[in-house]
mmCIF file with all atom_site columns, C-alpha atoms in Angstrom:
data_model
loop_
_atom_site.group_PDB
_atom_site.id
_atom_site.type_symbol
_atom_site.label_atom_id
_atom_site.label_alt_id
_atom_site.label_comp_id
_atom_site.label_asym_id
_atom_site.label_entity_id
_atom_site.label_seq_id
_atom_site.pdbx_PDB_ins_code
_atom_site.Cartn_x
_atom_site.Cartn_y
_atom_site.Cartn_z
_atom_site.occupancy
_atom_site.B_iso_or_equiv
_atom_site.pdbx_formal_charge
_atom_site.auth_seq_id
_atom_site.auth_comp_id
_atom_site.auth_asym_id
_atom_site.auth_atom_id
_atom_site.pdbx_PDB_model_num
ATOM 1   C CA . ALA A 1 1   ? 99.638  171.243 130.512 1.00 72.00 ? 1   ALA A CA 1
ATOM 2   C CA . GLN A 1 2   ? 98.291  173.104 133.542 1.00 81.00 ? 2   GLN A CA 1
ATOM 3   C CA . SER A 1 3   ? 96.058  176.299 130.909 1.00 88.00 ? 3   SER A CA 1
ATOM 4   C CA . VAL A 1 4   ? 92.350  178.122 131.430 1.00 93.00 ? 4   VAL A CA 1
ATOM 5   C CA . ALA A 1 5   ? 91.895  179.350 128.364 1.00 94.00 ? 5   ALA A CA 1
ATOM 6   C CA . GLN A 1 6   ? 88.897  182.804 127.949 1.00 95.00 ? 6   GLN A CA 1
ATOM 7   C CA . PRO A 1 7   ? 88.437  182.680 124.763 1.00 95.00 ? 7   PRO A CA 1
ATOM 8   C CA . GLU A 1 8   ? 86.555  186.095 124.476 1.00 95.00 ? 8   GLU A CA 1
ATOM 9   C CA . ASP A 1 9   ? 88.641  189.512 124.563 1.00 94.00 ? 9   ASP A CA 1
ATOM 10  C CA . GLN A 1 10  ? 85.683  191.800 125.209 1.00 96.00 ? 10  GLN A CA 1
ATOM 11  C CA . VAL A 1 11  ? 81.561  190.015 125.723 1.00 97.00 ? 11  VAL A CA 1
ATOM 12  C CA . ASN A 1 12  ? 79.322  193.318 125.506 1.00 97.00 ? 12  ASN A CA 1
ATOM 13  C CA . VAL A 1 13  ? 75.879  193.135 127.334 1.00 98.00 ? 13  VAL A CA 1
ATOM 14  C CA . ALA A 1 14  ? 73.111  195.344 127.314 1.00 98.00 ? 14  ALA A CA 1
ATOM 15  C CA . GLU A 1 15  ? 72.259  195.838 130.985 1.00 97.00 ? 15  GLU A CA 1
ATOM 16  C CA . GLY A 1 16  ? 69.473  193.734 132.265 1.00 97.00 ? 16  GLY A CA 1
ATOM 17  C CA . ASN A 1 17  ? 70.223  190.588 129.612 1.00 98.00 ? 17  ASN A CA 1
ATOM 18  C CA . PRO A 1 18  ? 71.934  187.736 130.571 1.00 98.00 ? 18  PRO A CA 1
ATOM 19  C CA . LEU A 1 19  ? 75.630  186.716 130.372 1.00 97.00 ? 19  LEU A CA 1
ATOM 20  C CA . THR A 1 20  ? 78.058  184.638 130.078 1.00 98.00 ? 20  THR A CA 1
ATOM 21  C CA . VAL A 1 21  ? 81.752  185.001 130.467 1.00 98.00 ? 21  VAL A CA 1
ATOM 22  C CA . LYS A 1 22  ? 84.059  181.555 128.928 1.00 98.00 ? 22  LYS A CA 1
ATOM 23  C CA . CYS A 1 23  ? 86.407  179.695 131.236 1.00 98.00 ? 23  CYS A CA 1
ATOM 24  C CA . THR A 1 24  ? 87.817  176.229 130.031 1.00 97.00 ? 24  THR A CA 1
ATOM 25  C CA . TYR A 1 25  ? 90.958  175.198 131.541 1.00 95.00 ? 25  TYR A CA 1
ATOM 26  C CA . SER A 1 26  ? 93.404  172.419 131.696 1.00 92.00 ? 26  SER A CA 1
ATOM 27  C CA . VAL A 1 27  ? 94.550  170.616 135.067 1.00 87.00 ? 27  VAL A CA 1
ATOM 28  C CA . SER A 1 28  ? 95.624  167.128 136.554 1.00 83.00 ? 28  SER A CA 1
ATOM 29  C CA . GLY A 1 29  ? 93.313  165.732 139.617 1.00 82.00 ? 29  GLY A CA 1
ATOM 30  C CA . ASN A 1 30  ? 90.277  167.386 140.560 1.00 83.00 ? 30  ASN A CA 1
ATOM 31  C CA . PRO A 1 31  ? 89.988  171.523 139.280 1.00 89.00 ? 31  PRO A CA 1
ATOM 32  C CA . TYR A 1 32  ? 90.269  173.798 142.053 1.00 90.00 ? 32  TYR A CA 1
ATOM 33  C CA . LEU A 1 33  ? 88.979  177.502 139.550 1.00 94.00 ? 33  LEU A CA 1
ATOM 34  C CA . PHE A 1 34  ? 88.239  180.350 140.901 1.00 94.00 ? 34  PHE A CA 1
ATOM 35  C CA . TRP A 1 35  ? 86.725  184.082 139.136 1.00 96.00 ? 35  TRP A CA 1
ATOM 36  C CA . TYR A 1 36  ? 88.620  187.070 140.555 1.00 94.00 ? 36  TYR A CA 1
ATOM 37  C CA . VAL A 1 37  ? 86.753  190.408 138.782 1.00 95.00 ? 37  VAL A CA 1
ATOM 38  C CA . GLN A 1 38  ? 89.537  193.323 138.248 1.00 92.00 ? 38  GLN A CA 1
ATOM 39  C CA . TYR A 1 39  ? 88.013  197.663 138.208 1.00 90.00 ? 39  TYR A CA 1
ATOM 40  C CA . PRO A 1 40  ? 90.483  200.279 136.593 1.00 85.00 ? 40  PRO A CA 1
ATOM 41  C CA . ASN A 1 41  ? 93.608  200.551 138.992 1.00 80.00 ? 41  ASN A CA 1
ATOM 42  C CA . ARG A 1 42  ? 92.448  198.176 141.825 1.00 83.00 ? 42  ARG A CA 1
ATOM 43  C CA . GLY A 1 43  ? 93.500  194.632 142.295 1.00 85.00 ? 43  GLY A CA 1
ATOM 44  C CA . LEU A 1 44  ? 91.469  191.848 142.004 1.00 89.00 ? 44  LEU A CA 1
ATOM 45  C CA . GLN A 1 45  ? 88.353  190.612 144.375 1.00 90.00 ? 45  GLN A CA 1
ATOM 46  C CA . PHE A 1 46  ? 87.379  187.312 145.486 1.00 90.00 ? 46  PHE A CA 1
ATOM 47  C CA . LEU A 1 47  ? 83.907  186.377 143.209 1.00 94.00 ? 47  LEU A CA 1
ATOM 48  C CA . LEU A 1 48  ? 82.750  182.783 144.473 1.00 94.00 ? 48  LEU A CA 1
ATOM 49  C CA . LYS A 1 49  ? 85.062  178.993 143.815 1.00 92.00 ? 49  LYS A CA 1
ATOM 50  C CA . TYR A 1 50  ? 84.223  175.811 142.644 1.00 93.00 ? 50  TYR A CA 1
ATOM 51  C CA . ILE A 1 51  ? 86.806  172.947 145.023 1.00 88.00 ? 51  ILE A CA 1
ATOM 52  C CA . THR A 1 52  ? 83.442  170.461 144.942 1.00 85.00 ? 52  THR A CA 1
ATOM 53  C CA . GLY A 1 53  ? 80.234  169.265 145.867 1.00 87.00 ? 53  GLY A CA 1
ATOM 54  C CA . ASP A 1 54  ? 77.360  170.953 143.298 1.00 90.00 ? 54  ASP A CA 1
ATOM 55  C CA . ASN A 1 55  ? 78.391  172.124 139.951 1.00 93.00 ? 55  ASN A CA 1
ATOM 56  C CA . LEU A 1 56  ? 76.092  175.059 140.462 1.00 96.00 ? 56  LEU A CA 1
ATOM 57  C CA . VAL A 1 57  ? 78.434  177.554 142.343 1.00 96.00 ? 57  VAL A CA 1
ATOM 58  C CA . LYS A 1 58  ? 76.346  181.258 143.607 1.00 95.00 ? 58  LYS A CA 1
ATOM 59  C CA . GLY A 1 59  ? 78.907  184.024 144.254 1.00 93.00 ? 59  GLY A CA 1
ATOM 60  C CA . SER A 1 60  ? 79.232  187.802 144.852 1.00 90.00 ? 60  SER A CA 1
ATOM 61  C CA . TYR A 1 61  ? 77.336  189.935 143.267 1.00 92.00 ? 61  TYR A CA 1
ATOM 62  C CA . GLY A 1 62  ? 74.682  187.964 142.187 1.00 95.00 ? 62  GLY A CA 1
ATOM 63  C CA . PHE A 1 63  ? 76.738  185.637 139.520 1.00 97.00 ? 63  PHE A CA 1
ATOM 64  C CA . GLU A 1 64  ? 77.225  182.237 139.831 1.00 97.00 ? 64  GLU A CA 1
ATOM 65  C CA . ALA A 1 65  ? 79.523  179.723 137.677 1.00 98.00 ? 65  ALA A CA 1
ATOM 66  C CA . GLU A 1 66  ? 78.576  176.080 136.257 1.00 96.00 ? 66  GLU A CA 1
ATOM 67  C CA . PHE A 1 67  ? 81.101  173.702 136.752 1.00 96.00 ? 67  PHE A CA 1
ATOM 68  C CA . ASN A 1 68  ? 80.803  171.131 134.038 1.00 96.00 ? 68  ASN A CA 1
ATOM 69  C CA . LYS A 1 69  ? 83.762  168.310 133.738 1.00 93.00 ? 69  LYS A CA 1
ATOM 70  C CA . SER A 1 70  ? 83.244  167.049 130.570 1.00 94.00 ? 70  SER A CA 1
ATOM 71  C CA . GLN A 1 71  ? 83.895  169.972 128.959 1.00 95.00 ? 71  GLN A CA 1
ATOM 72  C CA . THR A 1 72  ? 86.390  171.154 131.084 1.00 95.00 ? 72  THR A CA 1
ATOM 73  C CA . SER A 1 73  ? 84.822  174.429 131.668 1.00 97.00 ? 73  SER A CA 1
ATOM 74  C CA . PHE A 1 74  ? 83.552  176.744 134.365 1.00 98.00 ? 74  PHE A CA 1
ATOM 75  C CA . HIS A 1 75  ? 81.440  179.381 132.725 1.00 98.00 ? 75  HIS A CA 1
ATOM 76  C CA . LEU A 1 76  ? 80.376  182.135 134.892 1.00 98.00 ? 76  LEU A CA 1
ATOM 77  C CA . LYS A 1 77  ? 77.054  183.951 134.726 1.00 98.00 ? 77  LYS A CA 1
ATOM 78  C CA . LYS A 1 78  ? 74.349  186.292 135.530 1.00 98.00 ? 78  LYS A CA 1
ATOM 79  C CA . PRO A 1 79  ? 70.877  186.229 134.809 1.00 97.00 ? 79  PRO A CA 1
ATOM 80  C CA . SER A 1 80  ? 70.261  190.564 134.225 1.00 97.00 ? 80  SER A CA 1
ATOM 81  C CA . ALA A 1 81  ? 73.812  192.116 134.076 1.00 97.00 ? 81  ALA A CA 1
ATOM 82  C CA . LEU A 1 82  ? 73.983  195.389 135.592 1.00 97.00 ? 82  LEU A CA 1
ATOM 83  C CA . VAL A 1 83  ? 76.512  198.853 134.187 1.00 96.00 ? 83  VAL A CA 1
ATOM 84  C CA . SER A 1 84  ? 78.021  198.322 137.276 1.00 95.00 ? 84  SER A CA 1
ATOM 85  C CA . ASP A 1 85  ? 78.836  195.128 136.078 1.00 96.00 ? 85  ASP A CA 1
ATOM 86  C CA . SER A 1 86  ? 81.884  196.213 133.257 1.00 96.00 ? 86  SER A CA 1
ATOM 87  C CA . ALA A 1 87  ? 85.298  195.712 134.613 1.00 96.00 ? 87  ALA A CA 1
ATOM 88  C CA . LEU A 1 88  ? 88.070  192.634 134.007 1.00 95.00 ? 88  LEU A CA 1
ATOM 89  C CA . TYR A 1 89  ? 86.692  188.694 134.653 1.00 96.00 ? 89  TYR A CA 1
ATOM 90  C CA . PHE A 1 90  ? 89.830  186.435 135.139 1.00 95.00 ? 90  PHE A CA 1
ATOM 91  C CA . CYS A 1 91  ? 89.233  183.235 135.577 1.00 96.00 ? 91  CYS A CA 1
ATOM 92  C CA . ALA A 1 92  ? 91.988  180.885 137.560 1.00 93.00 ? 92  ALA A CA 1
ATOM 93  C CA . VAL A 1 93  ? 92.556  177.241 138.381 1.00 91.00 ? 93  VAL A CA 1
ATOM 94  C CA . ARG A 1 94  ? 94.595  175.758 140.893 1.00 85.00 ? 94  ARG A CA 1
ATOM 95  C CA . ALA A 1 95  ? 97.868  174.510 140.003 1.00 77.00 ? 95  ALA A CA 1
ATOM 96  C CA . ARG A 1 96  ? 100.472 172.559 141.847 1.00 71.00 ? 96  ARG A CA 1
ATOM 97  C CA . ASP A 1 97  ? 104.537 174.183 140.820 1.00 65.00 ? 97  ASP A CA 1
ATOM 98  C CA . LEU A 1 98  ? 107.097 171.117 141.276 1.00 63.00 ? 98  LEU A CA 1
ATOM 99  C CA . GLY A 1 99  ? 108.098 172.590 144.101 1.00 63.00 ? 99  GLY A CA 1
ATOM 100 C CA . GLY A 1 100 ? 104.482 171.540 145.302 1.00 64.00 ? 100 GLY A CA 1
ATOM 101 C CA . TYR A 1 101 ? 103.938 174.801 146.045 1.00 66.00 ? 101 TYR A CA 1
ATOM 102 C CA . ASN A 1 102 ? 100.094 175.237 144.716 1.00 72.00 ? 102 ASN A CA 1
ATOM 103 C CA . LYS A 1 103 ? 99.636  178.769 142.661 1.00 78.00 ? 103 LYS A CA 1
ATOM 104 C CA . LEU A 1 104 ? 96.569  180.146 140.752 1.00 84.00 ? 104 LEU A CA 1
ATOM 105 C CA . ILE A 1 105 ? 96.757  179.781 136.592 1.00 86.00 ? 105 ILE A CA 1
ATOM 106 C CA . PHE A 1 106 ? 94.635  182.901 135.780 1.00 90.00 ? 106 PHE A CA 1
ATOM 107 C CA . GLY A 1 107 ? 93.712  183.199 132.231 1.00 92.00 ? 107 GLY A CA 1
ATOM 108 C CA . ALA A 1 108 ? 94.148  186.743 129.627 1.00 91.00 ? 108 ALA A CA 1
ATOM 109 C CA . GLY A 1 109 ? 91.640  187.680 131.424 1.00 94.00 ? 109 GLY A CA 1
ATOM 110 C CA . THR A 1 110 ? 87.654  189.281 129.301 1.00 96.00 ? 110 THR A CA 1
ATOM 111 C CA . ARG A 1 111 ? 86.699  192.581 129.192 1.00 95.00 ? 111 ARG A CA 1
ATOM 112 C CA . LEU A 1 112 ? 82.712  192.866 130.042 1.00 97.00 ? 112 LEU A CA 1
ATOM 113 C CA . ALA A 1 113 ? 80.647  195.952 129.369 1.00 97.00 ? 113 ALA A CA 1
ATOM 114 C CA . VAL A 1 114 ? 77.242  196.372 129.646 1.00 97.00 ? 114 VAL A CA 1
ATOM 115 C CA . HIS A 1 115 ? 75.488  198.848 128.398 1.00 96.00 ? 115 HIS A CA 1
ATOM 116 C CA . PRO A 1 116 ? 72.409  201.421 129.117 1.00 94.00 ? 116 PRO A CA 1
ATOM 117 C CA . GLY B 2 1   ? 86.996  187.915 155.341 1.00 64.00 ? 1   GLY B CA 1
ATOM 118 C CA . ALA B 2 2   ? 90.526  188.080 154.782 1.00 76.00 ? 2   ALA B CA 1
ATOM 119 C CA . VAL B 2 3   ? 91.737  191.662 153.867 1.00 86.00 ? 3   VAL B CA 1
ATOM 120 C CA . VAL B 2 4   ? 95.313  192.038 151.921 1.00 91.00 ? 4   VAL B CA 1
ATOM 121 C CA . SER B 2 5   ? 96.683  195.810 151.207 1.00 92.00 ? 5   SER B CA 1
ATOM 122 C CA . GLN B 2 6   ? 98.954  197.179 149.513 1.00 94.00 ? 6   GLN B CA 1
ATOM 123 C CA . HIS B 2 7   ? 101.084 200.461 149.777 1.00 95.00 ? 7   HIS B CA 1
ATOM 124 C CA . PRO B 2 8   ? 101.820 203.016 147.075 1.00 95.00 ? 8   PRO B CA 1
ATOM 125 C CA . SER B 2 9   ? 99.127  202.636 145.202 1.00 93.00 ? 9   SER B CA 1
ATOM 126 C CA . TRP B 2 10  ? 101.183 205.414 143.790 1.00 94.00 ? 10  TRP B CA 1
ATOM 127 C CA . VAL B 2 11  ? 103.995 205.670 142.498 1.00 95.00 ? 11  VAL B CA 1
ATOM 128 C CA . ILE B 2 12  ? 106.292 208.076 140.174 1.00 96.00 ? 12  ILE B CA 1
ATOM 129 C CA . CYS B 2 13  ? 109.650 208.443 140.771 1.00 95.00 ? 13  CYS B CA 1
ATOM 130 C CA . LYS B 2 14  ? 112.748 208.718 138.056 1.00 96.00 ? 14  LYS B CA 1
ATOM 131 C CA . SER B 2 15  ? 115.282 206.151 136.279 1.00 96.00 ? 15  SER B CA 1
ATOM 132 C CA . GLY B 2 16  ? 118.123 205.167 138.105 1.00 96.00 ? 16  GLY B CA 1
ATOM 133 C CA . THR B 2 17  ? 115.800 204.413 141.608 1.00 96.00 ? 17  THR B CA 1
ATOM 134 C CA . SER B 2 18  ? 114.911 202.317 143.923 1.00 97.00 ? 18  SER B CA 1
ATOM 135 C CA . VAL B 2 19  ? 110.479 202.353 144.473 1.00 97.00 ? 19  VAL B CA 1
ATOM 136 C CA . LYS B 2 20  ? 109.585 199.756 147.274 1.00 97.00 ? 20  LYS B CA 1
ATOM 137 C CA . ILE B 2 21  ? 106.485 197.844 147.113 1.00 97.00 ? 21  ILE B CA 1
ATOM 138 C CA . GLU B 2 22  ? 104.858 196.385 150.268 1.00 96.00 ? 22  GLU B CA 1
ATOM 139 C CA . CYS B 2 23  ? 102.326 193.935 150.630 1.00 95.00 ? 23  CYS B CA 1
ATOM 140 C CA . ARG B 2 24  ? 100.594 193.551 154.089 1.00 94.00 ? 24  ARG B CA 1
ATOM 141 C CA . SER B 2 25  ? 98.015  191.520 155.827 1.00 91.00 ? 25  SER B CA 1
ATOM 142 C CA . LEU B 2 26  ? 95.841  192.704 157.570 1.00 90.00 ? 26  LEU B CA 1
ATOM 143 C CA . ASP B 2 27  ? 93.798  190.072 159.802 1.00 85.00 ? 27  ASP B CA 1
ATOM 144 C CA . PHE B 2 28  ? 95.853  187.223 159.100 1.00 85.00 ? 28  PHE B CA 1
ATOM 145 C CA . GLN B 2 29  ? 99.193  185.335 158.907 1.00 86.00 ? 29  GLN B CA 1
ATOM 146 C CA . ALA B 2 30  ? 100.525 184.384 154.901 1.00 85.00 ? 30  ALA B CA 1
ATOM 147 C CA . THR B 2 31  ? 103.693 182.247 154.648 1.00 81.00 ? 31  THR B CA 1
ATOM 148 C CA . THR B 2 32  ? 103.206 182.660 151.224 1.00 87.00 ? 32  THR B CA 1
ATOM 149 C CA . MET B 2 33  ? 102.284 186.227 149.530 1.00 91.00 ? 33  MET B CA 1
ATOM 150 C CA . PHE B 2 34  ? 102.387 186.394 145.206 1.00 92.00 ? 34  PHE B CA 1
ATOM 151 C CA . TRP B 2 35  ? 103.855 189.116 142.990 1.00 95.00 ? 35  TRP B CA 1
ATOM 152 C CA . TYR B 2 36  ? 101.233 189.704 139.670 1.00 94.00 ? 36  TYR B CA 1
ATOM 153 C CA . ARG B 2 37  ? 103.022 192.237 137.130 1.00 94.00 ? 37  ARG B CA 1
ATOM 154 C CA . GLN B 2 38  ? 100.180 193.382 134.426 1.00 90.00 ? 38  GLN B CA 1
ATOM 155 C CA . PHE B 2 39  ? 101.194 195.478 131.524 1.00 83.00 ? 39  PHE B CA 1
ATOM 156 C CA . PRO B 2 40  ? 97.358  197.813 130.658 1.00 78.00 ? 40  PRO B CA 1
ATOM 157 C CA . LYS B 2 41  ? 94.946  195.453 128.841 1.00 73.00 ? 41  LYS B CA 1
ATOM 158 C CA . GLN B 2 42  ? 96.956  191.974 130.089 1.00 77.00 ? 42  GLN B CA 1
ATOM 159 C CA . SER B 2 43  ? 96.632  189.695 132.514 1.00 83.00 ? 43  SER B CA 1
ATOM 160 C CA . LEU B 2 44  ? 99.168  188.841 135.624 1.00 87.00 ? 44  LEU B CA 1
ATOM 161 C CA . MET B 2 45  ? 101.985 187.488 135.603 1.00 89.00 ? 45  MET B CA 1
ATOM 162 C CA . LEU B 2 46  ? 103.212 185.742 137.913 1.00 89.00 ? 46  LEU B CA 1
ATOM 163 C CA . MET B 2 47  ? 106.634 187.183 138.835 1.00 93.00 ? 47  MET B CA 1
ATOM 164 C CA . ALA B 2 48  ? 107.115 185.332 141.662 1.00 93.00 ? 48  ALA B CA 1
ATOM 165 C CA . THR B 2 49  ? 106.448 182.854 144.829 1.00 90.00 ? 49  THR B CA 1
ATOM 166 C CA . SER B 2 50  ? 107.717 184.615 148.181 1.00 88.00 ? 50  SER B CA 1
ATOM 167 C CA . ASN B 2 51  ? 107.650 182.810 151.431 1.00 83.00 ? 51  ASN B CA 1
ATOM 168 C CA . GLU B 2 52  ? 108.321 183.842 154.657 1.00 82.00 ? 52  GLU B CA 1
ATOM 169 C CA . GLY B 2 53  ? 112.142 183.034 156.496 1.00 81.00 ? 53  GLY B CA 1
ATOM 170 C CA . SER B 2 54  ? 112.746 181.256 153.552 1.00 83.00 ? 54  SER B CA 1
ATOM 171 C CA . LYS B 2 55  ? 114.289 183.005 149.977 1.00 87.00 ? 55  LYS B CA 1
ATOM 172 C CA . ALA B 2 56  ? 111.777 183.574 147.583 1.00 90.00 ? 56  ALA B CA 1
ATOM 173 C CA . THR B 2 57  ? 110.711 181.381 144.426 1.00 90.00 ? 57  THR B CA 1
ATOM 174 C CA . TYR B 2 58  ? 111.409 183.283 140.492 1.00 93.00 ? 58  TYR B CA 1
ATOM 175 C CA . GLU B 2 59  ? 109.174 182.273 137.778 1.00 90.00 ? 59  GLU B CA 1
ATOM 176 C CA . GLN B 2 60  ? 111.407 182.432 134.370 1.00 91.00 ? 60  GLN B CA 1
ATOM 177 C CA . GLY B 2 61  ? 111.938 185.140 132.792 1.00 92.00 ? 61  GLY B CA 1
ATOM 178 C CA . VAL B 2 62  ? 112.477 187.641 136.264 1.00 94.00 ? 62  VAL B CA 1
ATOM 179 C CA . GLU B 2 63  ? 115.764 188.755 137.081 1.00 94.00 ? 63  GLU B CA 1
ATOM 180 C CA . LYS B 2 64  ? 115.885 188.513 141.369 1.00 92.00 ? 64  LYS B CA 1
ATOM 181 C CA . ASP B 2 65  ? 118.527 190.902 140.996 1.00 94.00 ? 65  ASP B CA 1
ATOM 182 C CA . LYS B 2 66  ? 115.446 192.803 139.695 1.00 96.00 ? 66  LYS B CA 1
ATOM 183 C CA . PHE B 2 67  ? 112.990 192.571 142.062 1.00 96.00 ? 67  PHE B CA 1
ATOM 184 C CA . LEU B 2 68  ? 113.976 192.348 145.314 1.00 95.00 ? 68  LEU B CA 1
ATOM 185 C CA . ILE B 2 69  ? 111.547 190.728 147.633 1.00 94.00 ? 69  ILE B CA 1
ATOM 186 C CA . ASN B 2 70  ? 111.502 189.696 151.026 1.00 90.00 ? 70  ASN B CA 1
ATOM 187 C CA . HIS B 2 71  ? 108.703 188.291 153.810 1.00 89.00 ? 71  HIS B CA 1
ATOM 188 C CA . ALA B 2 72  ? 110.326 189.109 157.203 1.00 83.00 ? 72  ALA B CA 1
ATOM 189 C CA . SER B 2 73  ? 106.877 187.857 158.435 1.00 89.00 ? 73  SER B CA 1
ATOM 190 C CA . LEU B 2 74  ? 103.748 186.300 157.884 1.00 88.00 ? 74  LEU B CA 1
ATOM 191 C CA . THR B 2 75  ? 102.504 189.457 157.702 1.00 91.00 ? 75  THR B CA 1
ATOM 192 C CA . LEU B 2 76  ? 104.049 191.338 155.180 1.00 93.00 ? 76  LEU B CA 1
ATOM 193 C CA . SER B 2 77  ? 106.083 190.923 152.392 1.00 94.00 ? 77  SER B CA 1
ATOM 194 C CA . THR B 2 78  ? 108.008 193.924 150.033 1.00 95.00 ? 78  THR B CA 1
ATOM 195 C CA . LEU B 2 79  ? 108.931 193.682 146.974 1.00 96.00 ? 79  LEU B CA 1
ATOM 196 C CA . THR B 2 80  ? 111.934 196.395 145.691 1.00 97.00 ? 80  THR B CA 1
ATOM 197 C CA . VAL B 2 81  ? 112.202 197.233 142.433 1.00 97.00 ? 81  VAL B CA 1
ATOM 198 C CA . THR B 2 82  ? 116.564 198.705 141.990 1.00 96.00 ? 82  THR B CA 1
ATOM 199 C CA . SER B 2 83  ? 117.636 200.410 139.332 1.00 96.00 ? 83  SER B CA 1
ATOM 200 C CA . ALA B 2 84  ? 114.075 201.028 138.261 1.00 96.00 ? 84  ALA B CA 1
ATOM 201 C CA . HIS B 2 85  ? 113.663 202.393 134.228 1.00 95.00 ? 85  HIS B CA 1
ATOM 202 C CA . PRO B 2 86  ? 110.483 203.767 132.169 1.00 95.00 ? 86  PRO B CA 1
ATOM 203 C CA . GLU B 2 87  ? 110.415 199.403 130.900 1.00 94.00 ? 87  GLU B CA 1
ATOM 204 C CA . ASP B 2 88  ? 109.655 199.052 134.300 1.00 95.00 ? 88  ASP B CA 1
ATOM 205 C CA . SER B 2 89  ? 106.302 200.598 134.644 1.00 95.00 ? 89  SER B CA 1
ATOM 206 C CA . SER B 2 90  ? 103.605 198.371 136.014 1.00 94.00 ? 90  SER B CA 1
ATOM 207 C CA . PHE B 2 91  ? 101.114 197.481 137.965 1.00 93.00 ? 91  PHE B CA 1
ATOM 208 C CA . TYR B 2 92  ? 101.713 195.574 140.452 1.00 95.00 ? 92  TYR B CA 1
ATOM 209 C CA . ILE B 2 93  ? 99.609  193.780 141.929 1.00 94.00 ? 93  ILE B CA 1
ATOM 210 C CA . CYS B 2 94  ? 100.289 190.945 145.491 1.00 94.00 ? 94  CYS B CA 1
ATOM 211 C CA . SER B 2 95  ? 98.544  187.999 146.934 1.00 92.00 ? 95  SER B CA 1
ATOM 212 C CA . ALA B 2 96  ? 98.703  186.069 149.976 1.00 90.00 ? 96  ALA B CA 1
ATOM 213 C CA . ARG B 2 97  ? 97.209  182.586 151.221 1.00 84.00 ? 97  ARG B CA 1
ATOM 214 C CA . ASP B 2 98  ? 95.364  182.534 154.707 1.00 79.00 ? 98  ASP B CA 1
ATOM 215 C CA . LEU B 2 99  ? 97.954  180.178 156.579 1.00 70.00 ? 99  LEU B CA 1
ATOM 216 C CA . ARG B 2 100 ? 94.763  178.633 158.961 1.00 71.00 ? 100 ARG B CA 1
ATOM 217 C CA . GLU B 2 101 ? 93.397  177.222 155.500 1.00 66.00 ? 101 GLU B CA 1
ATOM 218 C CA . GLU B 2 102 ? 93.325  173.685 155.831 1.00 55.00 ? 102 GLU B CA 1
ATOM 219 C CA . LEU B 2 103 ? 92.069  172.852 152.274 1.00 55.00 ? 103 LEU B CA 1
ATOM 220 C CA . ASP B 2 104 ? 94.719  174.442 150.742 1.00 63.00 ? 104 ASP B CA 1
ATOM 221 C CA . THR B 2 105 ? 92.633  175.349 147.944 1.00 66.00 ? 105 THR B CA 1
ATOM 222 C CA . GLY B 2 106 ? 95.211  178.095 146.261 1.00 69.00 ? 106 GLY B CA 1
ATOM 223 C CA . GLU B 2 107 ? 92.572  180.833 146.867 1.00 77.00 ? 107 GLU B CA 1
ATOM 224 C CA . LEU B 2 108 ? 93.877  184.204 147.522 1.00 83.00 ? 108 LEU B CA 1
ATOM 225 C CA . PHE B 2 109 ? 93.686  187.224 148.713 1.00 88.00 ? 109 PHE B CA 1
ATOM 226 C CA . PHE B 2 110 ? 94.391  190.081 146.388 1.00 91.00 ? 110 PHE B CA 1
ATOM 227 C CA . GLY B 2 111 ? 96.209  194.318 147.560 1.00 92.00 ? 111 GLY B CA 1
ATOM 228 C CA . GLU B 2 112 ? 94.597  196.959 145.486 1.00 91.00 ? 112 GLU B CA 1
ATOM 229 C CA . GLY B 2 113 ? 98.320  196.736 143.100 1.00 92.00 ? 113 GLY B CA 1
ATOM 230 C CA . SER B 2 114 ? 100.578 199.621 142.712 1.00 94.00 ? 114 SER B CA 1
ATOM 231 C CA . ARG B 2 115 ? 101.118 201.430 139.833 1.00 94.00 ? 115 ARG B CA 1
ATOM 232 C CA . LEU B 2 116 ? 105.007 202.561 139.010 1.00 95.00 ? 116 LEU B CA 1
ATOM 233 C CA . THR B 2 117 ? 105.838 204.466 136.407 1.00 95.00 ? 117 THR B CA 1
ATOM 234 C CA . VAL B 2 118 ? 109.200 205.440 136.167 1.00 96.00 ? 118 VAL B CA 1
ATOM 235 C CA . LEU B 2 119 ? 110.714 209.169 134.078 1.00 95.00 ? 119 LEU B CA 1
#
């Protein structure tokens, strides 16, 4: 089955410290992986994606993610957290439905709280 | 980047009325749009895939007669919640895929969401 797991409901980090938001996936074939961020009462904003190439992907707002094929993981990281990074983060993987169409499967989301 | 506009952002209606939510791709064409529903503090639940010029494909458990989807053009999809009831209150988010995306990576561009409150 194709799925995405975000094992942590919430991650708490002090401002200035590094942060990691975890994501593991299960998909057949080569994975196309995404991270999105959602602020309260807003839609989702694209952060970064892994399609192919370098395992370390750099994205918006200083975020990066590391693709690890052996561990089937795509953890989101940032060297120094900001209070403004506090939001809900979603990991997603491309999956094909029975009709052959692409769709994104989302993880449950991880709420990041950065404390001053 | 690709922009998706969703309208209205907020809507409050009486029980039994119908509400229409619009999703527009502003600077690209989208043969496929997706409608999600999000409950408080929960993930996005895919409701249906909207295909331009054809019937929408609904996910299991989603009532197609309750949630009417129309994708009449390459830049507009609408979701109509018919005979809304309080349990339909939720945050509805649309997304679209750029027709020009050659790699077909599955990347989606999201609208800002519409919060529906049914009294």
